[in-house]
mmCIF file with all atom_site columns, C-alpha atoms in Angstrom:
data_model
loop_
_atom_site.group_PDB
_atom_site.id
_atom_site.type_symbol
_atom_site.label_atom_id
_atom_site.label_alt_id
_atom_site.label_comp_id
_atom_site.label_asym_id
_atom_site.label_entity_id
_atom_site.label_seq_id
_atom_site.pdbx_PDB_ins_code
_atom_site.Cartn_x
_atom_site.Cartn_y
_atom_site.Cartn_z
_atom_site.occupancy
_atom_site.B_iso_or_equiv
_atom_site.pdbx_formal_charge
_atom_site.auth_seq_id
_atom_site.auth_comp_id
_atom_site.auth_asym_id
_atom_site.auth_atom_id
_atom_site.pdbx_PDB_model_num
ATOM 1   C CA . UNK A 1 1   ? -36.754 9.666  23.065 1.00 39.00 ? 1   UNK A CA 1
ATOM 2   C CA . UNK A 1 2   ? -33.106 10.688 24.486 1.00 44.00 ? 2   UNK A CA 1
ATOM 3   C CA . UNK A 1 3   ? -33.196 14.182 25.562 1.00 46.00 ? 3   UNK A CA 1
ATOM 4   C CA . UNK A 1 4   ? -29.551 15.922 25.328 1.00 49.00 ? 4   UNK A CA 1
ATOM 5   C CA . UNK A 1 5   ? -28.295 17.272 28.126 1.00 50.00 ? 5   UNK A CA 1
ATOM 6   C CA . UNK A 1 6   ? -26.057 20.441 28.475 1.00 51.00 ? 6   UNK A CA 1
ATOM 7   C CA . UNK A 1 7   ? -22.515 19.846 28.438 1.00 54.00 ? 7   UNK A CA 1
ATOM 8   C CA . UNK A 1 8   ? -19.818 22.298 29.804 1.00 53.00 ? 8   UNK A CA 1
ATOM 9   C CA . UNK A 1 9   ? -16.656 21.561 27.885 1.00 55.00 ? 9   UNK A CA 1
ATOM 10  C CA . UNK A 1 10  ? -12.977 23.091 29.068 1.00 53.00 ? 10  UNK A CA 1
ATOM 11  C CA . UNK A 1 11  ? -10.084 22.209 27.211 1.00 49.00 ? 11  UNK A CA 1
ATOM 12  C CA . UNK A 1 12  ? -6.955  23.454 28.502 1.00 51.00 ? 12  UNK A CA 1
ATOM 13  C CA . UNK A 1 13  ? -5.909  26.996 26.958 1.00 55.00 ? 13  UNK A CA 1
ATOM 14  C CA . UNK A 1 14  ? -9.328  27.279 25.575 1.00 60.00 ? 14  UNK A CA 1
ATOM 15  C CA . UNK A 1 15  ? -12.850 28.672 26.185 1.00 71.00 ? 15  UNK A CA 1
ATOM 16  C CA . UNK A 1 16  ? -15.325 27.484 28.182 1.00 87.00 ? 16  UNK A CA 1
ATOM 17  C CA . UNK A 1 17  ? -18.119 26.722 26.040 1.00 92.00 ? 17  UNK A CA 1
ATOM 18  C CA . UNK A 1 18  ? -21.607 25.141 26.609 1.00 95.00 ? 18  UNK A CA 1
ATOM 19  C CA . UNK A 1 19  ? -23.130 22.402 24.031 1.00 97.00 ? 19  UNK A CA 1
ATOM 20  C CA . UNK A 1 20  ? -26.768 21.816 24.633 1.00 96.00 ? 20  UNK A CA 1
ATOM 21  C CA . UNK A 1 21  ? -29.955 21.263 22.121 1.00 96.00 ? 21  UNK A CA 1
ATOM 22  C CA . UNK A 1 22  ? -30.999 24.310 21.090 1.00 97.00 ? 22  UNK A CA 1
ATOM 23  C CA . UNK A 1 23  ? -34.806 25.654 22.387 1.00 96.00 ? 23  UNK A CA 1
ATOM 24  C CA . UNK A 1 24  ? -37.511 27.241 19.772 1.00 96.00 ? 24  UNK A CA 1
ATOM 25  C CA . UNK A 1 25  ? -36.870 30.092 20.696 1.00 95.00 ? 25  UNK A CA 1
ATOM 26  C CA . UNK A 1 26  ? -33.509 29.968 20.000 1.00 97.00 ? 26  UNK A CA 1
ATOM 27  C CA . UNK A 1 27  ? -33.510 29.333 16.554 1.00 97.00 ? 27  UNK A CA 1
ATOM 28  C CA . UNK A 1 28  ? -33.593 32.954 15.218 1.00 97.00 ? 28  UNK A CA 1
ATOM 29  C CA . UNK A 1 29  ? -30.390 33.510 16.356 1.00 97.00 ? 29  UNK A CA 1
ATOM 30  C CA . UNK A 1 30  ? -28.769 30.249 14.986 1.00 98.00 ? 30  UNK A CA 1
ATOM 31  C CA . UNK A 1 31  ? -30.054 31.694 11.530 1.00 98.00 ? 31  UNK A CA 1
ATOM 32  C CA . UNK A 1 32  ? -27.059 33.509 10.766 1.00 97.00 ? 32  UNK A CA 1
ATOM 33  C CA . UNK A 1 33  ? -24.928 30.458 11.334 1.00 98.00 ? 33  UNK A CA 1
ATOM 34  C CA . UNK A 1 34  ? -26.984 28.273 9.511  1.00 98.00 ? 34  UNK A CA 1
ATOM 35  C CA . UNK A 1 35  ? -26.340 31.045 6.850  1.00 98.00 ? 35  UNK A CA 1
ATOM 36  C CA . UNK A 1 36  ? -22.497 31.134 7.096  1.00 96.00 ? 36  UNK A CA 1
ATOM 37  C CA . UNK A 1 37  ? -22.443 27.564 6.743  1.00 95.00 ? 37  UNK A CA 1
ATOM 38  C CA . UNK A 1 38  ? -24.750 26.956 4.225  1.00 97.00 ? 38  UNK A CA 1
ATOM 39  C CA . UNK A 1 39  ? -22.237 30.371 2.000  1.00 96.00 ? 39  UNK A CA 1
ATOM 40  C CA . UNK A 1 40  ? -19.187 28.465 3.336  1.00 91.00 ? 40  UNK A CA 1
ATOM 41  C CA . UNK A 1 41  ? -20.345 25.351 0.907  1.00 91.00 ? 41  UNK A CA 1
ATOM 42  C CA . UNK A 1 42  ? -21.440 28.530 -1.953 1.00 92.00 ? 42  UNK A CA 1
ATOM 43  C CA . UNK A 1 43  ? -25.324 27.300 -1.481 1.00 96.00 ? 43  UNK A CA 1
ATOM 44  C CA . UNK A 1 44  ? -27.705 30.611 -1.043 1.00 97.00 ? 44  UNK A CA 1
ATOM 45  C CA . UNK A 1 45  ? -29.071 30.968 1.941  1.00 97.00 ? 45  UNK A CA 1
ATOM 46  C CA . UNK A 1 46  ? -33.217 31.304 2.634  1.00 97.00 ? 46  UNK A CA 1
ATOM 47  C CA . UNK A 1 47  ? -34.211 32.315 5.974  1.00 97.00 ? 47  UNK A CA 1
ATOM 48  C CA . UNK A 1 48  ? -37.942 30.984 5.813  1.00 97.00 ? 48  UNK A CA 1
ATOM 49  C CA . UNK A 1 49  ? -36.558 27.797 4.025  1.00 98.00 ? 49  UNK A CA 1
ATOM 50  C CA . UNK A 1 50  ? -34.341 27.553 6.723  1.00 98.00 ? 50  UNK A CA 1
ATOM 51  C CA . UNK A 1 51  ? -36.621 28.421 9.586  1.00 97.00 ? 51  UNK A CA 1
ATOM 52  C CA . UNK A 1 52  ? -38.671 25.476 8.647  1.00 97.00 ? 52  UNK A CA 1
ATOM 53  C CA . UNK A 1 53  ? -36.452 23.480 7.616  1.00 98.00 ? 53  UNK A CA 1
ATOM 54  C CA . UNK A 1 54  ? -34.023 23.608 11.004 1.00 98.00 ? 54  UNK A CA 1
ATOM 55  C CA . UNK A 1 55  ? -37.524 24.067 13.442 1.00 98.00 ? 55  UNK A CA 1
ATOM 56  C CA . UNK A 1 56  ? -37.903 19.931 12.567 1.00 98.00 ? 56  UNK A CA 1
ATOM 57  C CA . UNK A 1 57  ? -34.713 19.317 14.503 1.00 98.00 ? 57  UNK A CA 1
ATOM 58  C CA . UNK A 1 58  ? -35.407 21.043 17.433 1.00 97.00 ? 58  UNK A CA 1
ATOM 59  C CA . UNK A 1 59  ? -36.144 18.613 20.648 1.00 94.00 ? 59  UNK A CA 1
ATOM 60  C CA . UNK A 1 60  ? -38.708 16.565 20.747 1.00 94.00 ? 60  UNK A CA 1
ATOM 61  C CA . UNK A 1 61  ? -37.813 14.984 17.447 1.00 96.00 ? 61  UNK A CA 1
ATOM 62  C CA . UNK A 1 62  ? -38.181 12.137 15.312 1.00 96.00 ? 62  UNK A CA 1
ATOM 63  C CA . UNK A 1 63  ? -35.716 13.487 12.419 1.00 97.00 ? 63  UNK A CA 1
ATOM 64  C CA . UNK A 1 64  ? -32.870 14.922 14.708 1.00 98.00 ? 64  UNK A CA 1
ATOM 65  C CA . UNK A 1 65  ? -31.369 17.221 16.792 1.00 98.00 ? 65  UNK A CA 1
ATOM 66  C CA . UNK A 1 66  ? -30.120 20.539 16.696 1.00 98.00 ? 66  UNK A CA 1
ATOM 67  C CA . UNK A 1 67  ? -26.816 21.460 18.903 1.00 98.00 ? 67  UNK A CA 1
ATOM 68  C CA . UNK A 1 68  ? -25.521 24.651 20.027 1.00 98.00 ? 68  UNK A CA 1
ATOM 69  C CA . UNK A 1 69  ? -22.260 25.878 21.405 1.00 97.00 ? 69  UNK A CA 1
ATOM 70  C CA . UNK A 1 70  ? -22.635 28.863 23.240 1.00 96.00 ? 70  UNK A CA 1
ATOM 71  C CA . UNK A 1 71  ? -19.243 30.898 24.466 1.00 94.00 ? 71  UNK A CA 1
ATOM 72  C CA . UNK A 1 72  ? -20.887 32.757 27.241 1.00 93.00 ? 72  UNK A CA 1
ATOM 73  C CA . UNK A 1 73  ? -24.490 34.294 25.569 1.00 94.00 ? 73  UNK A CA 1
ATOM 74  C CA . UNK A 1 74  ? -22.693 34.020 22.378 1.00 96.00 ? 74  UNK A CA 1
ATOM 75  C CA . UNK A 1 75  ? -24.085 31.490 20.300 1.00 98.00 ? 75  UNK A CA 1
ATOM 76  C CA . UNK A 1 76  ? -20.284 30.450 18.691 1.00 97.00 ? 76  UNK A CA 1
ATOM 77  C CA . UNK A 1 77  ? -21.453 26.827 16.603 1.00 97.00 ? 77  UNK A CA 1
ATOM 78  C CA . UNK A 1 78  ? -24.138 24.546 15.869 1.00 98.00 ? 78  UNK A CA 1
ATOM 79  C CA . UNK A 1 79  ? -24.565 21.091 15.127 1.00 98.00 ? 79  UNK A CA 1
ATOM 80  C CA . UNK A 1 80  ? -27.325 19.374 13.147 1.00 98.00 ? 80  UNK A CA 1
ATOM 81  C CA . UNK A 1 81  ? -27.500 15.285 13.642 1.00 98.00 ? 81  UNK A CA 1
ATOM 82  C CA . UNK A 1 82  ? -29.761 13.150 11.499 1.00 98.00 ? 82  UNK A CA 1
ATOM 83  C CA . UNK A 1 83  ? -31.584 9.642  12.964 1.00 98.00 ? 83  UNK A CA 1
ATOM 84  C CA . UNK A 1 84  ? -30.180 7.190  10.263 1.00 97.00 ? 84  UNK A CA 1
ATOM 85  C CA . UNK A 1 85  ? -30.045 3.416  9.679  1.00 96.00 ? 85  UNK A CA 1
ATOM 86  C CA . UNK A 1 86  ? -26.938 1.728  8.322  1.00 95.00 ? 86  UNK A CA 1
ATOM 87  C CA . UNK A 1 87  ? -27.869 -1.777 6.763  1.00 96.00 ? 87  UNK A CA 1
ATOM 88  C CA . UNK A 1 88  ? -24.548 -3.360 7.054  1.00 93.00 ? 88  UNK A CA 1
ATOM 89  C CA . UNK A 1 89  ? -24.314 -2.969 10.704 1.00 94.00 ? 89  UNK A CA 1
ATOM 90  C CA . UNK A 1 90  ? -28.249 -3.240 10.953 1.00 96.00 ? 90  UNK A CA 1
ATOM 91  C CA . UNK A 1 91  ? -28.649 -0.432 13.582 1.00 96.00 ? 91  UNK A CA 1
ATOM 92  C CA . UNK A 1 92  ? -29.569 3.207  13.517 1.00 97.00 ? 92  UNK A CA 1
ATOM 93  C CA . UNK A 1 93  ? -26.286 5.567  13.654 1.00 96.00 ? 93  UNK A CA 1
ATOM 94  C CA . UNK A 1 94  ? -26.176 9.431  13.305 1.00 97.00 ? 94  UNK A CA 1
ATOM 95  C CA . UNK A 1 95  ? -25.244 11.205 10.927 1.00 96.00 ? 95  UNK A CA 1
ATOM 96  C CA . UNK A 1 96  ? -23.807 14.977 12.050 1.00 96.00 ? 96  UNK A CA 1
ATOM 97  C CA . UNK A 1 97  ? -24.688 16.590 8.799  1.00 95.00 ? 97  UNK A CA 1
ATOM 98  C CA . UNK A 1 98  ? -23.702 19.804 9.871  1.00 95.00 ? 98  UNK A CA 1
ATOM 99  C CA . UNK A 1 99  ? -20.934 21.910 12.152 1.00 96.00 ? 99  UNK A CA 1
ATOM 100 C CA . UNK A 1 100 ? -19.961 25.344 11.884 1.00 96.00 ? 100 UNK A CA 1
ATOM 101 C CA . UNK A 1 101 ? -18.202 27.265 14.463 1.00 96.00 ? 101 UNK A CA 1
ATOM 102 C CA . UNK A 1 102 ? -17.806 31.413 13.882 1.00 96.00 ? 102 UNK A CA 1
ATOM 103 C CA . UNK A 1 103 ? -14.832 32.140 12.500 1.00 93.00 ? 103 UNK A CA 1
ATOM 104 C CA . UNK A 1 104 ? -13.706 34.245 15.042 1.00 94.00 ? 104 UNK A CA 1
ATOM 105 C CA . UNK A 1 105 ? -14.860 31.449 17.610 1.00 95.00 ? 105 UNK A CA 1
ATOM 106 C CA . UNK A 1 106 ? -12.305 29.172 15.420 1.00 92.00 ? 106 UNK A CA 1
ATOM 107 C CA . UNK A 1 107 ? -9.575  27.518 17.190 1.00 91.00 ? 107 UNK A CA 1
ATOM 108 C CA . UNK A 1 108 ? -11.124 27.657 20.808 1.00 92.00 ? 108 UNK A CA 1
ATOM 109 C CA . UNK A 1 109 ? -11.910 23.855 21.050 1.00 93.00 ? 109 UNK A CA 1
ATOM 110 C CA . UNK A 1 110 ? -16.052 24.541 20.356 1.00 95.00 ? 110 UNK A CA 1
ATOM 111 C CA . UNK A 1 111 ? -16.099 22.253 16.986 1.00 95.00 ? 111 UNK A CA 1
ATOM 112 C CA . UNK A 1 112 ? -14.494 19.513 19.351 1.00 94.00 ? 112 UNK A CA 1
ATOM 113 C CA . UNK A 1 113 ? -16.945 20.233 21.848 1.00 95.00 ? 113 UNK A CA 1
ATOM 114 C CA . UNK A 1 114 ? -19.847 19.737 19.195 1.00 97.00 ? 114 UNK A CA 1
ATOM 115 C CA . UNK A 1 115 ? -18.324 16.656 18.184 1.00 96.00 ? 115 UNK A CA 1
ATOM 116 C CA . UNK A 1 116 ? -18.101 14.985 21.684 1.00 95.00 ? 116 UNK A CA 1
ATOM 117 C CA . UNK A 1 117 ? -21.605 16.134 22.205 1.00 97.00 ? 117 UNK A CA 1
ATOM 118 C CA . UNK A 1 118 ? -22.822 14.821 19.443 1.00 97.00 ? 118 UNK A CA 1
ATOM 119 C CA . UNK A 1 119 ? -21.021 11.305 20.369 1.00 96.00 ? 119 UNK A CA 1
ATOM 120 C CA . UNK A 1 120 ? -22.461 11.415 23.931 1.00 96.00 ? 120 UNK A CA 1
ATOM 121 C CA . UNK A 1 121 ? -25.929 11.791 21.870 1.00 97.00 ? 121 UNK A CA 1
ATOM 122 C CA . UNK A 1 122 ? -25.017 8.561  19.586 1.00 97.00 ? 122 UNK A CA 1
ATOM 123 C CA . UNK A 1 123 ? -23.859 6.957  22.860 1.00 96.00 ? 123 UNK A CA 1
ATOM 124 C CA . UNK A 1 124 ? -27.427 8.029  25.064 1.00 96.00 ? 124 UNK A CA 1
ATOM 125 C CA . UNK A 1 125 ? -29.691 6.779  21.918 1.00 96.00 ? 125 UNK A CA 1
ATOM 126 C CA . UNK A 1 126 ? -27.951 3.411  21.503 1.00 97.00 ? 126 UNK A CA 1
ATOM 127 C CA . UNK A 1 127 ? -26.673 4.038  17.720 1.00 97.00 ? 127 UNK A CA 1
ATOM 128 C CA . UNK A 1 128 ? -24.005 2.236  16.337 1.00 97.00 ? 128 UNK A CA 1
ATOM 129 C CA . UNK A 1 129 ? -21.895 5.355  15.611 1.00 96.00 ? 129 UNK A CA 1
ATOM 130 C CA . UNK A 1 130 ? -21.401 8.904  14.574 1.00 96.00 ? 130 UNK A CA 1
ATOM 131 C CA . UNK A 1 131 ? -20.669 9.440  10.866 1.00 94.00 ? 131 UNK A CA 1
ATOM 132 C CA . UNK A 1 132 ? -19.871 12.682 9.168  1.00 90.00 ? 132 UNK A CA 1
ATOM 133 C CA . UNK A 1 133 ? -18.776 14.081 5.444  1.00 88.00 ? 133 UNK A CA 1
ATOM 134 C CA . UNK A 1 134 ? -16.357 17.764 4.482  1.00 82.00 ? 134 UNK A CA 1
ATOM 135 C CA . UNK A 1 135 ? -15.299 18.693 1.277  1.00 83.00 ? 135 UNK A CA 1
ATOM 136 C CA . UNK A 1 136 ? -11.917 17.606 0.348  1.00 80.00 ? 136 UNK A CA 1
ATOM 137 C CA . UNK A 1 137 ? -10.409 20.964 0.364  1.00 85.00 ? 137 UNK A CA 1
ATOM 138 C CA . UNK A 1 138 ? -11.479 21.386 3.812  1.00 80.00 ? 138 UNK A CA 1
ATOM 139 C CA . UNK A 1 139 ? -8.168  20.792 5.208  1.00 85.00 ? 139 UNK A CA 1
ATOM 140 C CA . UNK A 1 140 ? -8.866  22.866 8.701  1.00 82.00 ? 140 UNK A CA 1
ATOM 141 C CA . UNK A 1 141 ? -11.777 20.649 9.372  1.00 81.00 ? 141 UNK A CA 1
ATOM 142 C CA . UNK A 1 142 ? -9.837  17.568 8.436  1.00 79.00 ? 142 UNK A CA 1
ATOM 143 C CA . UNK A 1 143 ? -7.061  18.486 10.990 1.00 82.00 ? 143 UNK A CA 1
ATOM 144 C CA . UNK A 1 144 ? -9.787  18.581 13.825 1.00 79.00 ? 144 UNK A CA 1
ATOM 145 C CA . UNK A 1 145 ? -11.334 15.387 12.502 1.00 80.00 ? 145 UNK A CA 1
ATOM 146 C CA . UNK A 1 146 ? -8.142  13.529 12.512 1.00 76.00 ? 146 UNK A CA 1
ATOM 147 C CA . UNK A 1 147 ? -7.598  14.835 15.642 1.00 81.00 ? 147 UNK A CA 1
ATOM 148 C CA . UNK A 1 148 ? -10.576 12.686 17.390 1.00 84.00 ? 148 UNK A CA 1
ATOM 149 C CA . UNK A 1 149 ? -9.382  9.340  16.875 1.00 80.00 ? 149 UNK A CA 1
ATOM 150 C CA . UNK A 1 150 ? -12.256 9.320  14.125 1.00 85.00 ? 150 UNK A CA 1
ATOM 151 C CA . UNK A 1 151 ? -11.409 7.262  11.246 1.00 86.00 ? 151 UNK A CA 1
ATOM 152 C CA . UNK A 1 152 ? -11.327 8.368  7.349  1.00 86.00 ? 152 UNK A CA 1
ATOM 153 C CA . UNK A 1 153 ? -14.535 6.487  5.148  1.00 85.00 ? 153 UNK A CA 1
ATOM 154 C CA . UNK A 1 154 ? -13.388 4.719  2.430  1.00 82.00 ? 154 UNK A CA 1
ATOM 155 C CA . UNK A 1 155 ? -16.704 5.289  0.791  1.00 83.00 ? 155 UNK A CA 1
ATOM 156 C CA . UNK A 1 156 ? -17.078 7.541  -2.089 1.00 82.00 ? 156 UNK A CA 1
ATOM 157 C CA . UNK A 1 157 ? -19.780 9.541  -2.239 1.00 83.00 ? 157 UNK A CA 1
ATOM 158 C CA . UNK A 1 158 ? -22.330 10.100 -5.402 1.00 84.00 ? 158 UNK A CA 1
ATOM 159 C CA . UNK A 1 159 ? -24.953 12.776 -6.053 1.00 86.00 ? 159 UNK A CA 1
ATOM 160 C CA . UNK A 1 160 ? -27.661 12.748 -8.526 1.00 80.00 ? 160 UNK A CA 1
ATOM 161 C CA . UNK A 1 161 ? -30.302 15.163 -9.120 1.00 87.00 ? 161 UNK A CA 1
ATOM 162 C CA . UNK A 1 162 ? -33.733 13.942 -9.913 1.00 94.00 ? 162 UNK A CA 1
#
């Protein structure tokens, strides 16, 4: 198992903010940012739901990892990474199912940080690379995404409800 290590990120004319996994103890406070998030994409958030369902990422795991960005003792963003397996490459990769950054945090180079966290995590396991989904009328988002010299999917993706 990779541990993640804390990583102090500066970016010029920015914050200095701190990515790290995110402790037990921790994760009452990432609660209301799991909350935002999860109204951001109009889904209704459930504290115990998400108490359990968050706790499984928490390090030592075998399902993920849960990042935070902390501005000071301000926790400012989170990231949530999935263990995955891509059969056309034939390797694990990670999926970073999740980043949120406060909206007044917003524009201070923390989603960025999450993001080369998260890579330095696909980089320390050995996966084949980081992969990540927004909505198409995220268009903020987009502009940080383009931004990292990540490239667009041509996938499509499906949903179906059992």
């Amino acid at each position: 198992m990779v541990r993640h290590r804390s990583r102090l990120a500066r970016y010029p004319g920015r914050v200095e903010v701190q990515v790290r996994s995110l402790r037990r103890d921790e994760l009452e406070v990432a609660l209301p940012l799991i909350a935002g998030y999860q109204r951001f994409y109009l889904a209704e958030p459930d504290d115990d739901r998400n108490r359990r369902f968050f706790a499984r990422f928490i390090e030592p795991s075998d399902d993920g990892l849960l990042l935070g960005a902390w501005e000071g003792d301000t926790l400012a963003g989170f990231a949530t990474l999935y263990w995955m397996f891509s059969s056309t490459v034939a390797a694990e990769i990670v999926l970073l199912n999740d980043l949120f950054v406060l909206s007044e945090h917003r524009g201070k180079g923390i989603g960025r940080a999450l993001i080369e966290a998260s890579r330095e995590v696909v980089r320390a396991r050995g996966a084949d690379h980081l992969e990540w989904f927004t909505a198409t009328d995220n268009h903020a988002a987009q502009r940080l995404y383009d931004s990292t010299g990540a490239e667009r999917s041509d996938w499509v993706a499906y949903e179906l409800k059992p």
